[in-house]
Amino acid sequence: MIAGQVILLAVAVMVYFGFAHRVLDRLRLSDRAALLFLAAMIAGGFLPDIQLGSSLSINIGGGVIPLILVGYLWSKAEKHEISRSVIAVVITAAVVYAALKIMPIEPTHNFFLDPLYFVALLAGLVAYLAGRSRRSAFIAGTLAIFFNDLLARIENIMAGITTPIAIGGAGVFDAIVIAGFIALGFAELTGETLERISLEAQGKKGNGKIDSPGTEDNPVKTENEPGEGDA
Amino acid sequence: MSKKNFPRILITFLFFCLILLNPVLFNALPTKAQNTPDFLALQEMDERGDGFFFMKDLESKDTIMKTARLIRPGNEYITGENELFCVEKVEGDIAWARSKGKIKLFEGNIATISQDNSSLEKTVFQKKRPENKPENNVPRMGVYHSHGAESYVPSDGEESTLEGGGILQVGHAFVEALREKGLEVNYSSHTHVPHDAGAYNRSRRTAEQLLHQGVGALFDVHRDAVPAEEYTAEVEDTPTVQVQIVVGQQNQNIQSNRHFAEGLKKVADKVHPGLVKGIFMASGNYNQDILPLSLLFEVGTHENTREGAARSMGLFSDVIEVYFMGEPGKQAREGLGGTALKSILWIIFIAGLALGGYLLIGTGSIEELRAKLRHFFSREFAEFKDKRNGDRGDGDHSGNDGGTA
């Protein structure tokens, strides 16, 4: 590749990583933990996939690390929040599965967006409606694609097809990771907008916080919590 | 569930219903082609059995092309004769496009090469073939199939074969032809089934894995689903299956990939005139965000023969060889640098716009946004100043945590 293309790729990747870091920052992770997870996703993408059978494998960066992150978020969440996000995951996975089956196969047929982005936005919206939490949106977006990969493998088994499926095979650029990031970003934007409208409606002008809490009963802490930086 | 949660659950349920009904609703719109949308038939919309879409000239009313892909306003098409059409409106099966006139394909100095094919072959083929080794700056190529189930009815007996369609053999023929020319190629024959809208998500992993293997140019090989005549032309006095190049519009690499496609067409027009049917700038991503040199090829239709399609890809490998190993192609590729730099500026502009919009929503007004930014920069620069002062030994700042928390 020539220099211009290398720079184009580098800039696009940097913007993506910048976005990813901001998104991870919103998950009650410290700056350091967010960077660690991001670095693990990037590095893990280059490691060999872990075989889970003859035609199923999982990538470390695009599959294992996001699952660890989800587990970590659940470990930090309260009980009611976990149950709410589990409901969000189930609903989102079902909606995404239905959407993938109903949506036409070629991106040209989709009414405004490529399935890669559309499914992620869908996950973000459904998860936010179901869980009203940014973290739920991330968890649901990530796990919805993960479970849909498993369902794809089951479909192939039932049809007697042995084509391999690599869960999270594209590493940090995989649909699993992108869906989680976009879902959270979308929930963040929706949350900010709704909170802004709500504030305006209450006549509480000004003093809007960019780092404002995710929900009424589900505050998102962006400050470091003791011990969290070593996740 | 508590009463408090009921509205939320109701909205989610309604949204779920809306998604389920989505194709029916959209196909009920007057702009859509289907007469009476059959729910099950809609699931095979990528290959319409009941017809196809026409792109027509708004002024002359002539048909420009037919494709099974849906055409949307904003899509563009460069014909075999290099006339650019921009789609302005869609009525039923017809996409009305306005001609922007004949264009000069990407300015990579290819225009200055001789029109005489024999002299082109002398300078390109004969110079390189004896060594049979690519130059150092020729990228390794990656070939894969997002829809590996696609087949050719006259040869394979059916339109789609889940275990692996005829398209795999066409891709294999392309790869073999490239390797014979000394080009380094990595090939994936994964089919990415089940055949649903998640196929591109799954093929994204294949594309990324090819990238990890050092691939610098990616080709996703498909076939279209229109009558065979649409993709058949005389190439060097022989009826030949044509190749259409598809460039996705929904990614940051569109300009680079478009110019790559134009460069390939320009070479093809000289090496094998008529082989490339056109370039379709279509909605979608097609995983072309992964690399600035990634294209989708439609090799004929389901009604062409697989053997004919394989032969065409053999011819197309000549085009790839000239583009990557010949002097004309080298000049074109160098020109792509400028295209990439323009794309970089766009990315920065769009990222800035998105960030600004987000901050504006968060703060509520421009005044607050300004105050917040002023506070942010004054805090960051204060830390920077502190550090500099510390380096100079003006003060001891060992206790400065410097974090953003």
XYZ file of C-alpha atoms in Angstrom:
636
model
C 0.000 0.000 0.000
C 1.104 3.514 -0.646
C 1.690 6.053 2.117
C -1.644 7.880 1.707
C -3.596 4.679 2.117
C -1.595 3.647 5.152
C -2.325 7.044 6.734
C -6.013 6.756 5.774
C -6.170 3.382 7.461
C -4.269 4.680 10.487
C -6.541 7.725 10.914
C -9.694 5.628 10.567
C -8.354 3.135 13.092
C -7.356 5.920 15.507
C -10.801 7.522 15.311
C -12.335 4.089 15.936
C -10.041 3.397 18.882
C -10.703 6.873 20.288
C -14.433 6.212 20.092
C -13.927 2.759 21.596
C -11.972 4.170 24.510
C -14.616 6.805 25.238
C -17.268 4.093 25.108
C -15.377 1.814 27.498
C -14.912 4.817 29.768
C -18.679 4.884 30.138
C -18.771 1.361 31.571
C -17.732 2.165 35.113
C -14.181 1.398 34.105
C -11.213 3.508 35.049
C -9.173 5.079 32.248
C -6.507 2.457 32.774
C -8.934 -0.464 32.769
C -10.601 0.862 29.626
C -7.230 1.073 27.904
C -6.302 -2.407 29.115
C -9.494 -3.930 27.704
C -9.043 -2.088 24.424
C -5.408 -3.207 24.162
C -6.440 -6.792 24.965
C -9.059 -6.714 22.220
C -6.520 -5.397 19.714
C -3.750 -7.820 20.701
C -6.147 -10.756 21.103
C -7.327 -10.290 17.533
C -3.880 -11.317 16.322
C -3.719 -14.480 18.433
C -4.897 -17.826 17.059
C -8.582 -18.609 17.556
C -9.565 -21.107 20.249
C -11.261 -24.154 18.735
C -14.610 -25.058 20.276
C -15.272 -28.008 18.018
C -14.658 -28.999 14.427
C -16.404 -25.995 12.854
C -16.631 -23.490 15.670
C -13.932 -21.297 17.119
C -13.684 -18.128 19.156
C -11.269 -15.279 18.705
C -9.615 -13.911 21.835
C -9.851 -10.218 20.938
C -13.293 -10.268 19.354
C -14.913 -12.998 21.451
C -13.198 -13.907 24.712
C -12.266 -10.388 25.887
C -15.749 -8.917 25.240
C -17.216 -11.855 27.203
C -14.776 -11.217 30.053
C -15.767 -7.547 29.968
C -19.437 -8.483 30.166
C -18.663 -10.788 33.106
C -16.708 -8.004 34.795
C -19.600 -5.557 34.345
C -22.027 -8.066 35.804
C -19.707 -8.690 38.724
C -19.803 -4.966 39.523
C -23.552 -4.606 39.030
C -26.291 -4.912 41.563
C -28.697 -7.823 41.449
C -31.639 -5.931 39.967
C -29.377 -4.454 37.319
C -28.132 -7.900 36.305
C -31.645 -9.286 35.948
C -32.653 -6.243 33.911
C -29.701 -6.598 31.564
C -30.356 -10.335 31.169
C -33.887 -9.479 29.995
C -32.363 -6.892 27.647
C -29.978 -9.531 26.257
C -32.777 -12.030 25.587
C -35.014 -9.461 23.892
C -32.164 -7.955 21.869
C -30.845 -11.343 20.741
C -34.348 -12.317 19.599
C -34.871 -9.032 17.763
C -31.469 -9.244 16.075
C -32.103 -12.873 15.071
C -35.471 -11.925 13.571
C -33.938 -8.908 11.854
C -31.123 -10.968 10.309
C -33.642 -13.450 8.950
C -36.096 -10.868 7.703
C -33.678 -8.255 6.447
C -32.679 -8.826 2.849
C -29.300 -10.405 2.335
C -27.752 -7.693 0.193
C -26.999 -4.375 1.906
C -28.461 -2.585 -1.121
C -31.889 -3.828 -0.053
C -31.760 -2.390 3.429
C -33.585 0.819 3.672
C -30.854 3.019 4.993
C -27.945 1.210 6.560
C -25.644 -1.741 6.108
C -26.647 -4.674 8.371
C -23.381 -4.240 10.314
C -24.465 -0.818 11.562
C -28.204 -1.393 11.448
C -28.073 -4.437 13.718
C -25.830 -2.554 16.144
C -28.223 0.413 16.251
C -31.128 -1.956 16.664
C -29.357 -3.637 19.572
C -28.629 -0.245 21.133
C -32.212 0.930 20.831
C -33.851 -2.283 22.018
C -31.384 -2.719 24.848
C -31.861 0.863 25.988
C -35.639 0.532 25.906
C -35.487 -2.780 27.713
C -32.803 -1.925 30.230
C -32.656 1.893 30.295
C -28.970 1.655 30.999
C -25.890 2.269 28.909
C -24.157 -0.765 30.353
C -27.158 -2.933 29.546
C -26.996 -1.623 26.000
C -23.339 -2.624 25.680
C -23.936 -6.052 27.210
C -27.022 -6.697 25.089
C -25.391 -5.455 21.863
C -22.344 -7.664 22.430
C -24.177 -10.785 23.550
C -26.911 -10.455 20.898
C -24.346 -10.926 18.128
C -22.547 -13.629 20.143
C -25.757 -15.655 20.590
C -26.662 -15.139 16.942
C -23.337 -16.672 15.960
C -24.162 -19.685 18.108
C -27.610 -19.880 16.509
C -25.999 -19.733 13.061
C -23.810 -22.684 14.034
C -26.872 -24.615 15.273
C -28.652 -23.884 11.985
C -25.650 -25.210 10.074
C -25.526 -28.355 12.204
C -29.218 -28.949 11.514
C -28.595 -28.495 7.794
C -25.539 -30.749 7.938
C -23.175 -27.966 6.846
C -19.643 -27.884 8.200
C -18.571 -24.402 7.165
C -16.542 -22.885 10.012
C -17.811 -20.030 12.154
C -15.258 -17.962 14.049
C -16.981 -16.060 16.845
C -15.440 -12.591 17.030
C -12.999 -13.620 14.293
C -12.392 -10.039 13.167
C -10.972 -9.098 16.576
C -11.590 -5.524 17.657
C -13.258 -4.854 14.290
C -15.732 -7.698 14.667
C -19.482 -7.209 14.618
C -19.593 -8.351 18.270
C -17.364 -5.493 19.391
C -18.810 -2.921 16.980
C -22.364 -3.816 18.047
C -21.437 -3.325 21.704
C -19.753 0.029 21.043
C -22.467 1.388 18.761
C -25.216 0.123 21.055
C -23.643 1.935 23.987
C -22.901 5.042 21.929
C -26.485 5.103 20.701
C -27.863 4.553 24.195
C -25.580 7.320 25.435
C -26.867 9.717 22.771
C -30.475 8.710 23.387
C -29.995 8.972 27.144
C -28.318 12.366 26.909
C -31.041 13.675 24.600
C -33.889 12.337 26.742
C -32.268 13.634 29.908
C -31.747 17.008 28.259
C -35.386 17.138 27.181
C -36.439 16.092 30.666
C -34.241 18.775 32.232
C -35.581 21.416 29.862
C -39.109 20.331 30.657
C -38.443 20.733 34.348
C -37.045 24.166 33.735
C -33.683 23.225 35.088
C -31.652 25.112 32.598
C -27.928 24.816 32.355
C -25.502 22.854 34.406
C -26.004 19.831 32.142
C -23.412 17.253 32.810
C -21.643 15.495 30.007
C -20.768 12.781 32.456
C -24.303 12.648 33.688
C -25.678 9.417 35.115
C -27.062 6.752 32.835
C -30.457 6.421 34.443
C -32.432 7.609 37.323
C -31.564 4.589 39.415
C -28.437 3.490 37.725
C -25.667 6.032 38.025
C -22.659 5.644 35.808
C -19.482 6.475 37.636
C -16.740 7.836 35.508
C -14.447 8.458 38.417
C -12.000 5.769 39.374
C -13.240 3.478 42.026
C -10.727 1.954 44.382
C -9.329 -1.221 42.929
C -11.144 -0.924 39.623
C -8.142 0.126 37.672
C -6.621 -3.316 37.932
C -9.375 -5.139 36.129
C -43.096 -6.976 36.077
C -43.977 -3.813 37.911
C -46.462 -1.305 36.553
C -43.612 1.145 36.251
C -41.915 -1.066 33.673
C -45.040 -1.739 31.655
C -44.749 1.180 29.172
C -41.146 0.294 28.538
C -41.983 -3.333 27.826
C -44.901 -2.283 25.634
C -42.670 0.008 23.562
C -40.093 -2.778 23.197
C -42.796 -5.195 22.106
C -44.199 -2.734 19.565
C -40.727 -2.082 18.232
C -40.166 -5.822 17.908
C -43.415 -6.081 15.922
C -42.320 -3.193 13.735
C -39.072 -4.951 12.942
C -40.906 -8.140 12.080
C -43.237 -6.247 9.796
C -40.466 -4.085 8.361
C -40.196 -5.703 4.897
C -43.932 -5.889 4.487
C -44.313 -2.232 5.411
C -41.507 -1.116 3.183
C -42.670 -3.191 0.304
C -46.148 -1.761 0.657
C -44.754 1.654 -0.122
C -45.571 2.871 -3.636
C -41.904 3.152 -4.581
C -41.322 -0.564 -4.280
C -41.512 -3.074 -7.038
C -43.338 -6.087 -5.708
C -46.964 -6.342 -6.601
C -48.291 -8.340 -3.672
C -45.506 -8.925 -1.189
C -45.379 -12.489 0.006
C -43.794 -12.658 3.446
C -41.781 -15.776 2.675
C -40.733 -14.575 -0.766
C -39.317 -11.433 0.821
C -36.685 -13.497 2.556
C -35.110 -14.211 -0.824
C -35.060 -10.591 -1.871
C -31.377 -10.590 -2.724
C -32.133 -12.622 -5.807
C -35.474 -11.564 -7.082
C -37.275 -14.308 -8.895
C -40.071 -12.058 -10.035
C -37.928 -9.637 -11.968
C -35.168 -7.138 -11.491
C -34.513 -3.457 -11.295
C -33.854 -1.148 -14.215
C -31.739 1.945 -14.180
C -33.041 4.347 -16.815
C -31.890 7.665 -18.180
C -34.188 10.462 -16.996
C -33.916 12.294 -20.317
C -33.716 9.665 -23.045
C -35.678 7.009 -21.071
C -33.163 4.419 -22.302
C -32.277 1.496 -20.052
C -28.773 1.904 -18.637
C -28.515 -1.391 -16.804
C -30.460 -4.110 -14.998
C -29.580 -5.617 -11.678
C -31.124 -7.755 -8.958
C -29.712 -5.317 -6.426
C -32.079 -2.655 -5.238
C -31.183 0.779 -6.513
C -31.625 3.809 -4.291
C -31.446 7.557 -4.794
C -27.845 8.640 -4.394
C -26.418 5.510 -5.998
C -24.141 6.069 -8.984
C -23.212 4.037 -11.990
C -20.352 4.271 -14.461
C -21.295 2.480 -17.663
C -19.018 0.441 -19.882
C -18.606 3.581 -22.006
C -17.633 5.586 -18.914
C -20.778 7.659 -18.690
C -21.637 8.554 -15.103
C -25.260 8.353 -13.960
C -26.609 9.518 -10.613
C -29.880 8.035 -9.391
C -32.383 10.763 -8.509
C -35.600 8.873 -7.841
C -36.964 5.348 -7.772
C -40.429 4.441 -9.043
C -41.343 0.804 -8.704
C -38.748 -1.265 -10.532
C -37.271 1.745 -12.258
C -34.472 3.898 -10.921
C -34.326 7.184 -12.791
C -30.804 8.470 -13.186
C -29.424 11.674 -14.612
C -26.400 11.569 -16.842
C -23.380 13.577 -15.741
C -21.766 12.947 -19.101
C -18.735 10.938 -19.994
C -16.091 11.057 -17.343
C -12.380 10.496 -17.400
C -11.719 7.526 -15.192
C -9.390 8.149 -12.288
C -6.474 10.369 -13.288
C -3.561 8.122 -12.614
C -1.725 8.881 -15.862
C -3.108 5.690 -17.326
C -4.700 7.933 -19.943
C -1.266 8.665 -21.327
C -0.494 5.051 -22.192
C -0.712 3.860 -25.733
C -4.095 2.895 -27.094
C -2.365 0.083 -28.943
C -2.849 -3.147 -27.018
C 0.148 -4.855 -28.594
C 2.548 -2.182 -27.402
C 0.910 -2.287 -23.982
C 1.527 -6.013 -23.787
C 5.134 -5.467 -24.818
C 5.750 -2.991 -22.036
C 3.769 -4.783 -19.411
C 3.513 -8.516 -19.933
C 6.794 -9.329 -21.657
C 8.785 -7.242 -19.261
C 7.448 -8.975 -16.183
C 6.582 -12.504 -17.135
C 10.061 -14.006 -17.582
C 10.917 -13.304 -13.965
C 7.450 -14.380 -12.881
C 7.943 -12.584 -9.603
C 6.009 -9.568 -8.395
C 7.689 -6.312 -7.467
C 8.182 -5.654 -3.791
C 5.432 -3.036 -3.689
C 2.814 -5.318 -5.235
C 0.413 -6.239 -2.441
C -0.536 -9.779 -1.575
C -4.130 -10.329 -2.715
C -6.982 -11.866 -0.776
C -9.939 -13.520 -2.487
C -13.073 -14.675 -0.653
C -16.814 -15.088 -1.085
C -19.323 -13.489 1.283
C -22.012 -15.571 -0.417
C -20.208 -18.822 -1.065
C -23.492 -20.593 -1.812
C -24.115 -18.696 -5.070
C -24.289 -20.946 -8.120
C -24.745 -20.865 -11.889
C -27.910 -22.666 -12.971
C -26.764 -23.951 -16.419
C -23.676 -25.604 -14.871
C -24.647 -26.285 -11.261
C -28.338 -27.012 -11.684
C -29.492 -24.589 -9.004
C -29.099 -20.965 -7.978
C -27.733 -21.678 -4.544
C -25.865 -24.585 -2.948
C -25.416 -24.288 0.809
C -22.432 -26.649 0.901
C -20.626 -24.424 -1.586
C -21.836 -23.085 -4.918
C -20.193 -22.732 -8.312
C -18.916 -19.310 -7.302
C -16.166 -21.102 -5.348
C -14.858 -22.657 -8.552
C -14.951 -19.272 -10.277
C -12.997 -17.768 -7.373
C -10.552 -20.657 -7.490
C -9.983 -20.142 -11.224
C -9.291 -16.445 -10.561
C -6.802 -17.295 -7.822
C -4.986 -19.867 -9.952
C -4.721 -17.394 -12.842
C -3.265 -14.748 -10.538
C -0.763 -17.198 -9.064
C 0.347 -18.262 -12.547
C 1.274 -14.649 -13.130
C 3.510 -14.701 -10.087
C 1.157 -12.773 -7.828
C 0.828 -13.851 -4.221
C -2.763 -14.706 -3.335
C -4.487 -15.981 -0.208
C -7.826 -17.615 -0.810
C -10.721 -18.501 1.472
C -13.418 -20.888 0.304
C -15.657 -20.415 3.352
C -19.312 -20.096 2.361
C -20.494 -17.965 5.328
C -23.850 -19.705 5.414
C -26.605 -19.563 6.655
C -27.670 -17.400 3.760
C -29.024 -14.430 5.719
C -28.255 -10.779 6.416
C -25.505 -11.850 8.814
C -23.387 -13.255 5.967
C -21.352 -10.053 5.626
C -20.746 -10.004 9.397
C -19.350 -13.527 9.140
C -17.325 -12.829 5.995
C -15.883 -9.798 7.795
C -13.951 -12.266 9.946
C -12.572 -13.966 6.867
C -11.549 -10.595 5.435
C -9.859 -9.630 8.695
C -8.025 -12.965 8.862
C -6.793 -12.457 5.297
C -5.578 -9.049 6.398
C -3.628 -10.650 9.250
C -1.968 -12.870 6.656
C -0.520 -9.769 5.045
C -3.073 -9.159 2.329
C -3.065 -5.639 0.869
C -5.932 -5.926 -1.634
C -9.220 -7.748 -1.065
C -11.659 -9.109 -3.626
C -15.103 -10.474 -2.721
C -16.338 -12.563 -5.667
C -20.115 -12.832 -6.306
C -22.560 -13.248 -9.156
C -25.675 -11.198 -10.016
C -29.219 -12.502 -10.562
C -30.518 -10.976 -13.808
C -30.953 -12.466 -17.298
C -27.700 -13.721 -18.845
C -27.813 -11.196 -21.710
C -27.260 -8.355 -19.258
C -23.809 -9.719 -18.468
C -22.809 -11.026 -21.892
C -20.738 -9.059 -24.403
C -18.294 -9.591 -27.228
C -14.778 -9.401 -25.896
C -12.148 -9.849 -28.588
C -14.853 -11.284 -30.882
C -15.862 -13.940 -28.361
C -19.101 -13.918 -26.350
C -17.892 -13.368 -22.815
C -19.410 -13.167 -19.344
C -18.862 -9.647 -18.033
C -17.635 -8.495 -14.641
C -19.282 -5.654 -12.737
C -17.406 -3.890 -9.957
C -19.380 -2.833 -6.867
C -18.157 -0.111 -4.517
C -19.918 0.316 -1.152
C -20.965 3.868 -0.308
C -21.260 3.437 3.469
C -17.645 3.447 4.548
C -14.747 5.839 4.842
C -12.773 4.209 2.010
C -15.312 4.895 -0.714
C -13.186 7.377 -2.654
C -10.076 5.236 -2.510
C -11.966 2.098 -3.521
C -13.833 3.957 -6.242
C -10.599 5.195 -7.759
C -9.159 1.694 -7.460
C -12.183 0.398 -9.390
C -11.837 3.134 -11.996
C -8.145 2.344 -12.396
C -8.929 -1.343 -12.943
C -11.631 -0.482 -15.473
C -9.295 1.819 -17.313
C -6.736 -0.955 -17.622
C -9.444 -3.476 -18.558
C -10.750 -1.162 -21.295
C -7.318 -1.358 -22.891
C -6.332 -4.949 -22.187
C -9.719 -6.667 -22.697
C -12.225 -4.050 -23.921
C -15.781 -4.904 -22.913
C -14.836 -7.246 -20.075
C -15.833 -4.803 -17.330
C -19.541 -4.033 -17.592
C -19.484 -1.031 -15.285
C -18.928 0.255 -11.767
C -21.901 0.408 -9.409
C -21.587 2.666 -6.359
C -24.256 1.004 -4.225
C -25.644 1.384 -0.725
C -23.897 -0.771 1.848
C -20.484 -1.381 3.303
C -19.450 -4.805 1.906
C -16.610 -4.870 4.467
C -14.806 -2.304 2.339
C -14.126 -0.225 5.444
C -11.431 -2.755 6.313
C -9.051 -1.795 3.525
C -8.738 1.052 1.001
C -8.108 -1.516 -1.758
C -11.139 -3.760 -1.486
C -13.774 -4.410 -4.116
C -16.716 -6.659 -4.837
C -16.951 -8.323 -8.245
C -20.187 -9.588 -9.771
C -19.116 -12.237 -12.264
C -22.063 -12.796 -14.575
C -25.448 -13.942 -13.346
C -27.052 -17.165 -12.196
C -28.082 -17.722 -15.828
C -24.529 -17.644 -17.203
C -22.408 -20.760 -17.217
C -19.888 -21.316 -14.461
C -17.256 -22.168 -17.075
C -17.861 -18.838 -18.823
C -17.583 -16.973 -15.538
C -14.334 -18.784 -14.704
C -12.903 -17.885 -18.103
C -13.785 -14.223 -17.526
C -11.936 -14.205 -14.237
C -8.943 -15.628 -16.078
C -9.116 -12.595 -18.372
C -9.648 -10.328 -15.400
C -6.445 -11.635 -13.840
C -4.643 -10.019 -16.815
C -6.165 -6.717 -15.748
C -4.989 -7.217 -12.172
C -1.527 -8.107 -13.407
C -1.220 -4.988 -15.535
C -2.592 -2.814 -12.753
C -0.254 -4.087 -10.082
C 2.819 -5.119 -12.035
C 2.818 -2.792 -15.000
C 3.983 0.785 -15.272
C 0.491 2.199 -16.018
C -0.949 0.596 -12.944
C 1.934 1.843 -10.848
C 1.141 5.407 -11.857
C -2.518 4.895 -11.020
C -1.714 3.475 -7.611
C 0.556 6.392 -6.810
C -2.351 8.695 -7.622
C -4.452 6.948 -4.983
C -2.327 8.659 -2.319
C -4.048 12.000 -2.976
C -7.448 10.336 -2.810
C -6.581 8.821 0.553
C -5.487 12.177 1.961
C -8.822 13.759 0.982
C -10.597 10.904 2.759
C -8.518 11.569 5.888
C -9.721 15.178 5.980
C -13.309 13.970 5.637
C -12.894 11.502 8.500
C -11.474 14.212 10.761
C -14.267 16.618 9.772
C -17.030 14.055 10.374
C -15.490 12.883 13.663
C -15.268 16.527 14.812
C -18.865 17.165 13.779
C -20.079 14.073 15.648
C -18.105 15.018 18.755
C -19.410 18.594 18.608
C -23.006 17.371 18.253
C -22.605 15.002 21.165
C -21.096 17.691 23.391
C -23.831 20.130 22.396
C -26.544 17.672 23.398
C -24.739 17.007 26.658
C -24.249 20.654 27.585
C -27.478 22.059 26.212
C -26.201 25.325 24.750
C -23.267 26.714 22.822
C -22.342 28.995 25.748
C -22.131 26.050 28.112
C -20.242 24.027 25.547
C -17.705 26.850 25.232
C -17.379 27.140 29.001
C -16.900 23.410 29.339
C -14.265 23.296 26.605
C -12.491 26.322 28.116
C -12.470 24.582 31.475
C -11.231 21.344 29.923
C -8.369 22.980 28.036
C -7.358 25.231 30.920
C -7.217 22.167 33.184
C -5.283 20.073 30.646
C -2.843 22.871 29.835
C -2.402 23.633 33.517
C -1.268 20.047 34.032
C 0.954 20.294 30.971
C 2.466 23.514 32.316
C 2.947 21.924 35.722
C 4.778 19.022 34.143
C 7.026 21.331 32.138
C 7.782 23.356 35.217
C 8.518 20.143 37.061
C 10.939 19.068 34.337
C 12.768 22.348 34.661
C 13.148 21.736 38.354
C 11.081 24.778 39.314
C 9.035 22.792 41.759
C 8.392 19.346 43.056
C 5.220 17.864 41.554
C 5.695 14.290 42.565
C 2.250 14.223 44.045
C 0.508 15.226 40.798
C -1.700 12.371 39.682
C -2.296 13.930 36.263
C -5.282 11.698 35.605
C -8.516 12.665 34.063
C -10.519 11.096 36.788
